[in-house]
Amino acid sequence: MSSFLSLLLLAVVALFVYRFLIYPPFVSPLSKIPAAHFTASWSPLWILWIRYTHVEVQTIHKAHLRLGPIVRLGPSEVSVNCVDGGLRTVYAGGFGKPYFYDQFQNYGYVLPYGISSTSLMIDRIPNMFSTKESTPHAARKRLVSNVYSKSFIQSSPEAQELTRAILHERLLPSLDSFAAEGSSLEVLELNYAVTMDFASSYLFGLSNDSNFIQDVKMRRRFLAWFFKRSEHFFWNQEIPRLTRLLRRIGVRLVPKWVDAANDEIQAWVLQLCRLADQSIKAASESTEKADGTRPVVYGQLSDSLRRSPIKPEARMDSGSAENYELPIASEMFDHVVAGMDTSGITLTYLLWEMSRDPELQASLRKELYTLSPSLAIGNESEVPSARSVEALPLLHAVVMETLRRHCPIPGSQPRLTPSKPTSLAGSPPLPGGVRVSAQAYSLHRNEQVFPDPEAWNPQRWLDADQEQKDEMMRWFWAFGSGGRMCVGKNFATQELKYVTAAVYSNFTTSIVNDAGIEQADGYTAGPTGNQLTLKFVRASPR
């Protein structure tokens, strides 16, 4: 009996040694991929530490510079930095998403009152962004994709009216008051307000939007909630099972006040959804013109679900009737928060770069003066058409170069290899379940495609011939690629162009304080100092 136990113990030890010490670095298909760190073949602890200490983007970028287009980050994780054999295989190939994206689910199945994520929650509700498999994601995307198409947005009377109202009734008067006083202005917070107002008005209607430009108190409350929750994403994104297990025994890696902040944002978004729903019902019952604009995205999603229903992820009551309130709210939560965060960061870096170059401001202003009608203060009744703004080459170059050099989501976008073995960037066929990702930060710094990549140089987009532009666009990844490319890309680009055009049609900008303007290292990355202070001066009339 003792010899049997000895043999059994020996077999277990041998299996352990082979599985964890021999197979990963010497036998696994990933063993042929250069490792970013000497421990990466055996353990995920190195890459987890890199993510926890917020140096992931720079560390992976340096690894690609040393080791080539594919590097090993862990026993079952790789990073790619190429288009052919990388982006096109992974992101156009329908690779599924890992548990990393569960963090972006919202609300919960609740009974029948309240929306607390800490008391009555059974599970959280997925949305388009958090949906793991490509087929259900495509089904969700079809519900709203038409109202995010470029042609729809450019011809949308709602988009035109909300643009006019936000620029002429909110933003430009605010900037003009600071200019008249000669006061400086912290613009990061203001930019979040601008982009939240744009996103929420398109989603919920202008009469139901956030109005954060004017409602400073609510804006600051919201941003305090937002940044509290985002500071602790690591635990639920990278080690969710351990995080949940420890929570069950009373050890909280994510503080309670993070849950409270999340609950506040969820309640706020749910209230906007209910206001939008009331607006739609009121408009359908009235013959008079509605106050504000139609809730474009909310209305489209609500309509689509009721005409071509998919089974909702939650019910608000214990009866048998399906209720779409929380599934819609989960989707709207993702759209409005992402729309604020990414565009707010981009606009901040655009203003910073422009403020460093008075000559470029003058050149852009000259181009903007060709718009008819102009965006000048005092011309509040209308804004130039979206197509005329789209056609301005220097404005386009300024926005594109900002998105390239200061991409608001520079970090890795993880996927999982499918069950069928797949080769990446010349690697041996990799088994299913390997985490693979690319990051915009590295793609945007390919010196062969973007010479002097650290320089912010809008001129590169103007000087390039068609072949060079096509190649730059192959590597441009600010909005991702493939079927999961950012659904709000066209709205965000149009918004950025209108705001930039409105600012530089009326003002010159200069830097007062840009301490901490360096971009943080993370999945989403704004300035490390969380501020940028500028001075606005009324531009000379043309």
JSON list of C-alpha atoms in Angstrom, two decimals, residues 10 59 104 143 202 260 262 337 413:
[
{"chain": "A", "resi": 10, "resn": "LEU", "atom": "CA", "xyz": [5.45, 10.61, -7.55]},
{"chain": "A", "resi": 59, "resn": "THR", "atom": "CA", "xyz": [5.93, 47.96, -20.84]},
{"chain": "A", "resi": 104, "resn": "PHE", "atom": "CA", "xyz": [-18.62, 46.95, -18.24]},
{"chain": "A", "resi": 143, "resn": "LEU", "atom": "CA", "xyz": [-30.48, 47.37, -33.09]},
{"chain": "A", "resi": 202, "resn": "TYR", "atom": "CA", "xyz": [-28.31, 62.41, -28.73]},
{"chain": "A", "resi": 260, "resn": "ALA", "atom": "CA", "xyz": [-22.00, 53.33, -3.95]},
{"chain": "A", "resi": 262, "resn": "ASN", "atom": "CA", "xyz": [-21.55, 53.01, -9.32]},
{"chain": "A", "resi": 337, "resn": "VAL", "atom": "CA", "xyz": [-20.13, 57.14, -20.15]},
{"chain": "A", "resi": 413, "resn": "GLN", "atom": "CA", "xyz": [-8.14, 45.26, -26.21]}
]
